[in-house]
Coordinates of C-alpha atoms and ligand atoms in Angstrom, one line a residue:
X77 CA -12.8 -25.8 -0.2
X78 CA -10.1 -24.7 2.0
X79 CA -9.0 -21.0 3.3
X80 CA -7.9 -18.9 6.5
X81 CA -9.7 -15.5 6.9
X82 CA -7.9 -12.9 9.8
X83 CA -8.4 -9.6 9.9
X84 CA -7.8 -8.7 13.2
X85 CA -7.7 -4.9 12.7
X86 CA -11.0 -3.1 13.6
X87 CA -12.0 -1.1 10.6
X88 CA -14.4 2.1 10.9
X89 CA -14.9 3.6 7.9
X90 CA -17.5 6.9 7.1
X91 CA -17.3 10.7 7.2
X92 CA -16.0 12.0 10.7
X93 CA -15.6 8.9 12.0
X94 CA -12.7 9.9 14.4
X95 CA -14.9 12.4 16.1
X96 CA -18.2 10.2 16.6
X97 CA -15.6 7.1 17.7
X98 CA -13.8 9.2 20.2
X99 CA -14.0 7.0 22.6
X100 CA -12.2 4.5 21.2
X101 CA -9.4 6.5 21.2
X102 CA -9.2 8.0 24.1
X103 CA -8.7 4.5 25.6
X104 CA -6.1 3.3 23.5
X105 CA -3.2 4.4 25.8
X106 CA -1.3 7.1 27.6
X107 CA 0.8 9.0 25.8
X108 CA 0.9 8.3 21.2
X109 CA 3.7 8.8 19.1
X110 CA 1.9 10.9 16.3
X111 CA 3.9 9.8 12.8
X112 CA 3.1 11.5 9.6
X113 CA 4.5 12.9 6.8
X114 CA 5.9 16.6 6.9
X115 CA 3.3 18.5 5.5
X116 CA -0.5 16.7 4.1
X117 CA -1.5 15.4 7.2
X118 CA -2.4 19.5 8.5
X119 CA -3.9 20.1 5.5
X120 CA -6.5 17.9 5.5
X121 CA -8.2 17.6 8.5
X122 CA -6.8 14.1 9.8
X123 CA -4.5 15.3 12.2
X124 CA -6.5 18.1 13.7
X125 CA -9.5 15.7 14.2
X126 CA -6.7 13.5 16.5
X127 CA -4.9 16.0 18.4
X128 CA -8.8 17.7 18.9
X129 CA -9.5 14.0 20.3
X130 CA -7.0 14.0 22.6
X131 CA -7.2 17.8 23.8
X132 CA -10.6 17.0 24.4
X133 CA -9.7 13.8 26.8
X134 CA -6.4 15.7 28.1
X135 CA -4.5 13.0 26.4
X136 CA -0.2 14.3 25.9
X137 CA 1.0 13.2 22.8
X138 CA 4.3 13.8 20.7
X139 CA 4.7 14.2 17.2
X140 CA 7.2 12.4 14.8
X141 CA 6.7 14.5 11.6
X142 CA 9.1 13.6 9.6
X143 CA 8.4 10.7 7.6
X144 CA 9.7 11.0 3.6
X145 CA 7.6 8.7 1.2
X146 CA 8.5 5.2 0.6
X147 CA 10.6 5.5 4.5
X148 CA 13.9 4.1 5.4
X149 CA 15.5 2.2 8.0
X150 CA 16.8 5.1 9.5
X151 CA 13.4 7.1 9.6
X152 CA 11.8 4.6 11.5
X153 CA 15.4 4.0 13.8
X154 CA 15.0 7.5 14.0
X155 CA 11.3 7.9 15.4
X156 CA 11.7 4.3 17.6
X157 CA 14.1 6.5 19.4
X158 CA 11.7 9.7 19.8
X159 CA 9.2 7.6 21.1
X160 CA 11.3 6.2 23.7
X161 CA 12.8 8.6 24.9
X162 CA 9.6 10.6 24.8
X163 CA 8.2 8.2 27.3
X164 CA 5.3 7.2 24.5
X165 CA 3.5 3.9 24.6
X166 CA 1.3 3.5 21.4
X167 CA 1.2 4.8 17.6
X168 CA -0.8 7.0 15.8
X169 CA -0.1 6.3 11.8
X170 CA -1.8 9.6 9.9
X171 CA -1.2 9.7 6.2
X172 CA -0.6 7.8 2.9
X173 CA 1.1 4.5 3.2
X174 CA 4.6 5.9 4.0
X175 CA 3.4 7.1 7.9
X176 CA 1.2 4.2 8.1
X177 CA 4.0 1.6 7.3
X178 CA 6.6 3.7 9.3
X179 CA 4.2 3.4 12.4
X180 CA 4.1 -0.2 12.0
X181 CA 8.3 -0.7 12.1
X182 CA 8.4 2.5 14.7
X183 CA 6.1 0.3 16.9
X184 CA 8.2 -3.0 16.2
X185 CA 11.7 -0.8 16.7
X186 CA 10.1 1.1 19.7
X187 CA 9.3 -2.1 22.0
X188 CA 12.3 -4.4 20.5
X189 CA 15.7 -3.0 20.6
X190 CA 16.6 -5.5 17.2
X191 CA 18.7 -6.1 14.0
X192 CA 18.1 -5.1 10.3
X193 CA 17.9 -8.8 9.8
X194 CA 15.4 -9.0 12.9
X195 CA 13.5 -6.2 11.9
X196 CA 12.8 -7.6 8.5
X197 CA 12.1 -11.3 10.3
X198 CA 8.1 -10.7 10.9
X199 CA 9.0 -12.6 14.5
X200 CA 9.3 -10.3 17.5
X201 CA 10.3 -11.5 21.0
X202 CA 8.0 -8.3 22.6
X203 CA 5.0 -7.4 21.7
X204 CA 5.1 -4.2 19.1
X205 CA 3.6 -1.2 20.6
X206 CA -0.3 -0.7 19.6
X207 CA -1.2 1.0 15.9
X208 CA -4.0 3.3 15.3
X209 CA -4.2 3.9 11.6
X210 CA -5.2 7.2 10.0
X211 CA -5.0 6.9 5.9
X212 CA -5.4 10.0 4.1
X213 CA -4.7 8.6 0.5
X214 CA -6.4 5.6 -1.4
X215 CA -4.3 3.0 -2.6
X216 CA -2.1 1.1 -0.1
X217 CA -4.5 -0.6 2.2
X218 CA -2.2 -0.8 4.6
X219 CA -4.9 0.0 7.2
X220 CA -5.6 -3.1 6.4
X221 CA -2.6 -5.5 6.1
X222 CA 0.5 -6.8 8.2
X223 CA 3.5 -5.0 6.1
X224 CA 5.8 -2.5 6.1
X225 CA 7.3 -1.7 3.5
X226 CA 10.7 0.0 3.8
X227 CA 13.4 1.2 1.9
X228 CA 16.5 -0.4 2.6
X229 CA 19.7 1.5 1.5
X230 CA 22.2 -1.9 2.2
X231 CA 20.6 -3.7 -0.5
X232 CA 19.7 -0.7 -3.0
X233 CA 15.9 -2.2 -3.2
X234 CA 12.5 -1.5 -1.1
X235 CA 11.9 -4.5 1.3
X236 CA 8.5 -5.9 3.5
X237 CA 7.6 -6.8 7.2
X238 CA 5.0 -9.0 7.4
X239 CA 3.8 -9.8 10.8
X240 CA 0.4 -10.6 12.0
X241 CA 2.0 -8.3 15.3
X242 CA 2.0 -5.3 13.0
X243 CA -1.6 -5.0 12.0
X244 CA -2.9 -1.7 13.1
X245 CA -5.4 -2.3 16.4
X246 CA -8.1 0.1 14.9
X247 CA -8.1 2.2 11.4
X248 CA -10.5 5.1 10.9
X249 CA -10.6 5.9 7.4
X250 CA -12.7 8.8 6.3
X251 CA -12.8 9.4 3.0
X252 CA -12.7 13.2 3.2
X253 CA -9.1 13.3 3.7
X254 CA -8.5 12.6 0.7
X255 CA -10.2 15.6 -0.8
X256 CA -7.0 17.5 -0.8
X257 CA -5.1 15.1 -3.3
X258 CA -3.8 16.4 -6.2
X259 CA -5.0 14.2 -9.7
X260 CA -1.9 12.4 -10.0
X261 CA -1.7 11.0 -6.5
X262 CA -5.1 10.0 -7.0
X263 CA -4.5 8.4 -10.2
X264 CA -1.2 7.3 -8.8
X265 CA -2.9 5.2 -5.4
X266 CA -6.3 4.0 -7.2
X267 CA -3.7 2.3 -9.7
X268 CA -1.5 1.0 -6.9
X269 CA -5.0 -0.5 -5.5
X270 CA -6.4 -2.2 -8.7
X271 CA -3.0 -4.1 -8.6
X272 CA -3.1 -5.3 -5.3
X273 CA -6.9 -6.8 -6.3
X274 CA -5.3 -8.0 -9.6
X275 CA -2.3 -9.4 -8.3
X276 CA -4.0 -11.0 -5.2
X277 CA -6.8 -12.4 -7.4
X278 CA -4.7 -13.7 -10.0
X279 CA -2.5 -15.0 -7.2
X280 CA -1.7 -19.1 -6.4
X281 CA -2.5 -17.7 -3.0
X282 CA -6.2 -16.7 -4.2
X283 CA -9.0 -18.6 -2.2
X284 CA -12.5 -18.8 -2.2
X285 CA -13.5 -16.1 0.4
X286 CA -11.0 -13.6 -0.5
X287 CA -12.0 -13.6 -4.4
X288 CA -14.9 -11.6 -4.1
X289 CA -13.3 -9.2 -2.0
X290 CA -10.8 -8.8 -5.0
X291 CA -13.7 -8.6 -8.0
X292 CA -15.5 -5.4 -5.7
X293 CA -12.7 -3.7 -5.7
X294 CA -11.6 -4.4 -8.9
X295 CA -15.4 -3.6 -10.2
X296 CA -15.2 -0.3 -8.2
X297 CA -11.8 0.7 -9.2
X298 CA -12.4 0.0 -12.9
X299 CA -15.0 2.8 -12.7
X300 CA -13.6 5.0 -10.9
X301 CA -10.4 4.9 -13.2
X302 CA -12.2 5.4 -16.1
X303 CA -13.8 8.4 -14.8
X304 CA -10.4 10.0 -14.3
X305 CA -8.7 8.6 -17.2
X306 CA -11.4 11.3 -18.9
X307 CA -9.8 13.9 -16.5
X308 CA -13.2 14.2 -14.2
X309 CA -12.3 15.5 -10.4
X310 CA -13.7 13.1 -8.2
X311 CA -17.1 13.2 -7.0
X312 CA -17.5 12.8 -2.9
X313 CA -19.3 9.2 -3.8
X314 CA -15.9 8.5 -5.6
X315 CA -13.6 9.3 -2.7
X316 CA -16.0 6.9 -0.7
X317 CA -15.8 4.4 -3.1
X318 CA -12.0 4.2 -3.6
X319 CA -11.3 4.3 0.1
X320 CA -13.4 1.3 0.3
X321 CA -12.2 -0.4 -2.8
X322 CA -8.4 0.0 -1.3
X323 CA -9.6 -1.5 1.8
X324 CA -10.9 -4.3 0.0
X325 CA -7.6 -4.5 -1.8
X326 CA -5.4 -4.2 1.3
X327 CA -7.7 -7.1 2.8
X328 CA -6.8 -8.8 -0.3
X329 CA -2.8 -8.4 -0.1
X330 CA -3.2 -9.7 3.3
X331 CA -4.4 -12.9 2.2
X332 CA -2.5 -13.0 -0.8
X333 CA 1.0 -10.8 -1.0
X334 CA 1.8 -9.6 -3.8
X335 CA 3.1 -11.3 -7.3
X336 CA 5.3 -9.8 -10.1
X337 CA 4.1 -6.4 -10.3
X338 CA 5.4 -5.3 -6.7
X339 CA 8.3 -7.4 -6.9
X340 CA 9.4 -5.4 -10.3
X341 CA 8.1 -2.1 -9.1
X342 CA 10.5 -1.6 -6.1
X343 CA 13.6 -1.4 -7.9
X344 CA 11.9 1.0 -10.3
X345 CA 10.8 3.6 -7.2
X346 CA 14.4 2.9 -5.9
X347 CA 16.5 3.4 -8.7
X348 CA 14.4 5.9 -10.8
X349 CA 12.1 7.3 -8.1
X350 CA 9.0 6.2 -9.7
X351 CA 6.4 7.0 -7.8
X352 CA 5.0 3.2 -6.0
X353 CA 1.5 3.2 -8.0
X354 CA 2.8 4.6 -11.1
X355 CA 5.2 2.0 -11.1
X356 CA 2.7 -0.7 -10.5
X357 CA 0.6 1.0 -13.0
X358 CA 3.3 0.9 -15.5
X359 CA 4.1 -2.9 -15.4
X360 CA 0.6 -3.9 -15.0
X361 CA -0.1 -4.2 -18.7
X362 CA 2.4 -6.1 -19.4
X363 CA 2.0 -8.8 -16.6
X364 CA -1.7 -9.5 -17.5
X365 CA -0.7 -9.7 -21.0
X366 CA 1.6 -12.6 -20.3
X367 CA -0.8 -14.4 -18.0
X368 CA -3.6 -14.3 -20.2
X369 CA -3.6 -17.1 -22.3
X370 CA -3.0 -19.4 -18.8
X371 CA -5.1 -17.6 -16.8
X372 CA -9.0 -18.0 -17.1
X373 CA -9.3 -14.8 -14.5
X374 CA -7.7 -12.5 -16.8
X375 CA -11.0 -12.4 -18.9
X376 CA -13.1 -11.9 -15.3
X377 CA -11.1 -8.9 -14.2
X378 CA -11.6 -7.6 -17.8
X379 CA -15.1 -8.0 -17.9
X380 CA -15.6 -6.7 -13.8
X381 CA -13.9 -3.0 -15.4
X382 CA -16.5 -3.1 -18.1
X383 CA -13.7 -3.1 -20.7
X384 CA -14.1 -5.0 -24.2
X385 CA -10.8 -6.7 -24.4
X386 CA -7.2 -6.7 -23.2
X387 CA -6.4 -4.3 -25.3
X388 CA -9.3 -2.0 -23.4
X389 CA -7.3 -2.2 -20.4
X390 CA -4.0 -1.2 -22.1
X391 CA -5.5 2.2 -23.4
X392 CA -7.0 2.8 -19.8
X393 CA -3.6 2.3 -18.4
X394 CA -2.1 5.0 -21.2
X395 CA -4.7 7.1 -20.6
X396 CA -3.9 7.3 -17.1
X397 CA -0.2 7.1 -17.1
X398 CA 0.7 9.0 -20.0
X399 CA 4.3 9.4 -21.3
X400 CA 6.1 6.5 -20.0
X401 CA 9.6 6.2 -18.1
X402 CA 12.9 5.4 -20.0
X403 CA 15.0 2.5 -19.3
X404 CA 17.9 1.4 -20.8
X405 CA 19.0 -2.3 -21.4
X406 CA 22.0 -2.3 -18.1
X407 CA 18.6 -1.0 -16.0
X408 CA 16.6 -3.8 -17.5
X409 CA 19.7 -6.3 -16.4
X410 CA 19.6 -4.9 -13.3
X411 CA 16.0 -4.6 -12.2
X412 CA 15.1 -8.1 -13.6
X413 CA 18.2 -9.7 -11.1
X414 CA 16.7 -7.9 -8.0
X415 CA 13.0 -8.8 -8.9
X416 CA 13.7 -12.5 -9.3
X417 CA 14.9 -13.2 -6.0
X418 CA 11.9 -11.6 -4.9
X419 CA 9.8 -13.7 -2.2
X420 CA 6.4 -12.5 -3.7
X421 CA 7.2 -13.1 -7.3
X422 CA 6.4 -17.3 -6.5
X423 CA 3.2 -16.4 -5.7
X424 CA 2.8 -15.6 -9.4
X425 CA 0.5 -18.4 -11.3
X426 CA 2.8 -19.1 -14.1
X427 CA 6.2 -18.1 -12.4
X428 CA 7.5 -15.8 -15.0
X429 CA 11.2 -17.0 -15.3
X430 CA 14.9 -14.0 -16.0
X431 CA 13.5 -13.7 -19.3
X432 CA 10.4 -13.0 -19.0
X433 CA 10.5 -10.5 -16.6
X434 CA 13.2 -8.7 -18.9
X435 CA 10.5 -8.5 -21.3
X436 CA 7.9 -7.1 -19.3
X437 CA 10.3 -4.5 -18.2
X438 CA 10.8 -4.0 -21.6
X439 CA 6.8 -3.8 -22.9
X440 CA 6.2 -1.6 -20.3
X441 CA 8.6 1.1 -19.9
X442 CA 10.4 2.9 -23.4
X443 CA 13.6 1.1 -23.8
X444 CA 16.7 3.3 -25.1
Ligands
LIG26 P1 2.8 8.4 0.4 O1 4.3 8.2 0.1 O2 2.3 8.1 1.7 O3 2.4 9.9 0.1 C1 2.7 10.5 -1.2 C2 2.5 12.0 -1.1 O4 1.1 12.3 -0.9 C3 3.2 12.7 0.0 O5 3.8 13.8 -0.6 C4 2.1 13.1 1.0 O6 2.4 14.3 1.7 C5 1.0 13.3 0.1 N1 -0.4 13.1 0.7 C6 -0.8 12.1 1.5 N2 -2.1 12.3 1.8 C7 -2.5 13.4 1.2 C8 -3.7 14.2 1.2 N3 -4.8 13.7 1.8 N4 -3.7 15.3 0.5 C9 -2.6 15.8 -0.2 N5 -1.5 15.2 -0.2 C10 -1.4 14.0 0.5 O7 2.0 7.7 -0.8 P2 1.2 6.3 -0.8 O8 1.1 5.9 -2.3 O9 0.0 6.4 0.0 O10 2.1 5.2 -0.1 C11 3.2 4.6 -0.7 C12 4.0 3.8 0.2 O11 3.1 2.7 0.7 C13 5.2 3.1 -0.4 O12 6.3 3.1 0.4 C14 4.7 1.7 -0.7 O13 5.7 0.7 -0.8 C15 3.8 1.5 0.5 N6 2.8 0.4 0.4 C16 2.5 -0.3 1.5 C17 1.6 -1.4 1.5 C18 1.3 -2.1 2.7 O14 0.5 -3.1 2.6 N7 1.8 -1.7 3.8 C19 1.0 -1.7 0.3 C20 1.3 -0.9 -0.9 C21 2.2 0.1 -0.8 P3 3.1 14.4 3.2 O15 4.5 13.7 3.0 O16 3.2 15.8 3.4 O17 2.2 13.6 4.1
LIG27 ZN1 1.2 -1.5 -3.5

């Protein structure tokens, strides 16, 4: 046997857990960068809980508000700036996975005056500034994990950080956030989950003590799915569990990275603006189905969602995704070129080669 386990962020999870860990908080630093998206984040209780945190302890703070989903360069150029000049000196990341991974390459930018080519390098001469993480949806786990995943306009394709400098310093993830997510985010982020576990346990990268991290979540996920493939709300249990079951799964990807599935799905959100779970959601058919007759795990992850077959997981997938996407043969060109040079598609056990990945793009979209 043979692994390496880090996990160096400190994860509080539960109902109000900002409040009843104030203190925590309140010595972080002097003066956060609040990043977050423009409008969710004073909705839903997360940001109020914060700034009440810091009111209470007579903590200043500013607030970078206007992070777009799946965040640019020149977002996160753009806040690095802010907090300079606003005389900041750590990051609070409130939101889905676009705020938290813009915190994470706002505290990079905001302490290292760098490159694109840098930036993307993982390797920073200064140490980023400090993270505190605040998800409000359940899918990306990046509360959990060292990327950032940005979208880069010079090369028309999304594109990762990973650096163990980036992981967020403490996450508080309370589940009822996510209360005010409409059916399809939810859908969209449980989806985006279930692949990281998939991917990560179907990975060459799997070990030993990150499997069973993987089968929870999947086994958690899988339920939860089917209860909203049958177009139930979520119970409050079911928010719990699938801010858990993403944690598990952003563990996962930490170990891991991702395979196939994330390296196809970017240039779908980029070129077609396909939402990043949906597009998971959408390919993840498809990959599973050409692993399976290599891959003994296929039938685990099959039999961990309670489903009878392969074909069990296809329907659940419909069910959930509904009318697929179009895509025509010069986007199927494309996309398959821009996936293969992908670092995380070698992680996937068979390597899928051009053609192959043509023909997942093909199973999994509606080709015209
Ligand atoms: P998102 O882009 O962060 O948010 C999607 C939408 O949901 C936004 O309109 C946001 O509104 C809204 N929203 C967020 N929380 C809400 C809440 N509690 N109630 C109501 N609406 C809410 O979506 P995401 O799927 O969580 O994140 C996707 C990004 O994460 C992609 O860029 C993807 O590449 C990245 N990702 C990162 C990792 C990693 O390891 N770092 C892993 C997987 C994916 P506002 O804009 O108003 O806030
Ligand atoms: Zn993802």
């Amino acid at each position: 046997m043979e692994f390496m386990f880090y996990m160096p962020t400190r994860l509080i999870f539960g109902r109000d857990c900002i409040i009843k860990n104030r203190e925590l908080l309140e010595k972080t630093g002097k003066k956060p960068l609040i990043v977050t998206g423009r409008k969710s984040s004073s909705m839903n209780g997360s940001l109020d809980d914060i700034t009440r945190v810091l009111g209470h302890a007579n903590i200043p703070y500013s607030h970078f508000d206007r992070v777009e989903s799946n965040p640019s360069v020149e977002t996160v150029r753009e806040a690095a700036e802010i907090f300079r000049s606003e005389g900041c000196d750590y990051i609070i990341g409130i939101g889905g996975g676009s705020p938290l991974d813009a915190a994470k390459a706002i505290a990079v930018l905001a302490s290292n005056e760098i490159d694109d080519n840098d930036l993307f390098s993982g390797k920073y001469r200064n140490r980023p500034a400090k993270i505190i993480a605040v998800p409000t949806t359940s899918g990306t786990g990046s509360e959990a994990t060292p990327y950032s995943i940005l979208t880069y306009n010079k090369i028309h394709n999304k594109k990762s950080i990973a650096s163990e400098q980036i992981y967020p310093e403490i996450s508080f993830l309370d589940p009822k956030y996510t209360e005010t997510l409409p059916a399809t985010t939810t859908i969209n982020t449980a989806i985006d989950a279930l692949s990281h576990s998939v991917e990560g346990y179907l990975s060459l990268r799997a070990t030993d003590i990150i499997s069973p991290f993987a089968l929870e979540s999947i086994e958690i996920l899988g339920g939860c799915l089917h209860r909203l493939s049958l177009g139930e709300s979520p119970s409050r249990l079911d928010r719990d569990r699938l801010m858990y079951a993403s944690m598990l799964a952003g563990i996962v990807i930490s170990h891991t990275s991702t395979t196939s599935v994330h390296a196809m799905g970017y240039p779908l959100t980029y070129h077609k603006n396909i939402d990043h779970g949906r597009a998971n959601g959408l390919l993840l058919f498809q990959y599973i189905n050409f692993l399976e007759r290599t891959h003994p795990r296929v039938q685990e992850i099959i039999k961990k969602m309670e489903l009878e077959d392969l074909s069990g997981f296809e329907n659940l997938m419909n069910k959930l995704l509904g009318k697929k996407e179009e895509i025509t043969e010069e986007e199927v060109a494309l996309y398959s070129e821009t996936a293969i040079s992908a670092k995380n598609i070698s992680n996937t056990d068979p390597h899928p080669d051009l053609e192959q990945i043509r023909n997942i793009y093909r199973g999994s979209l509606r080709v015209v």
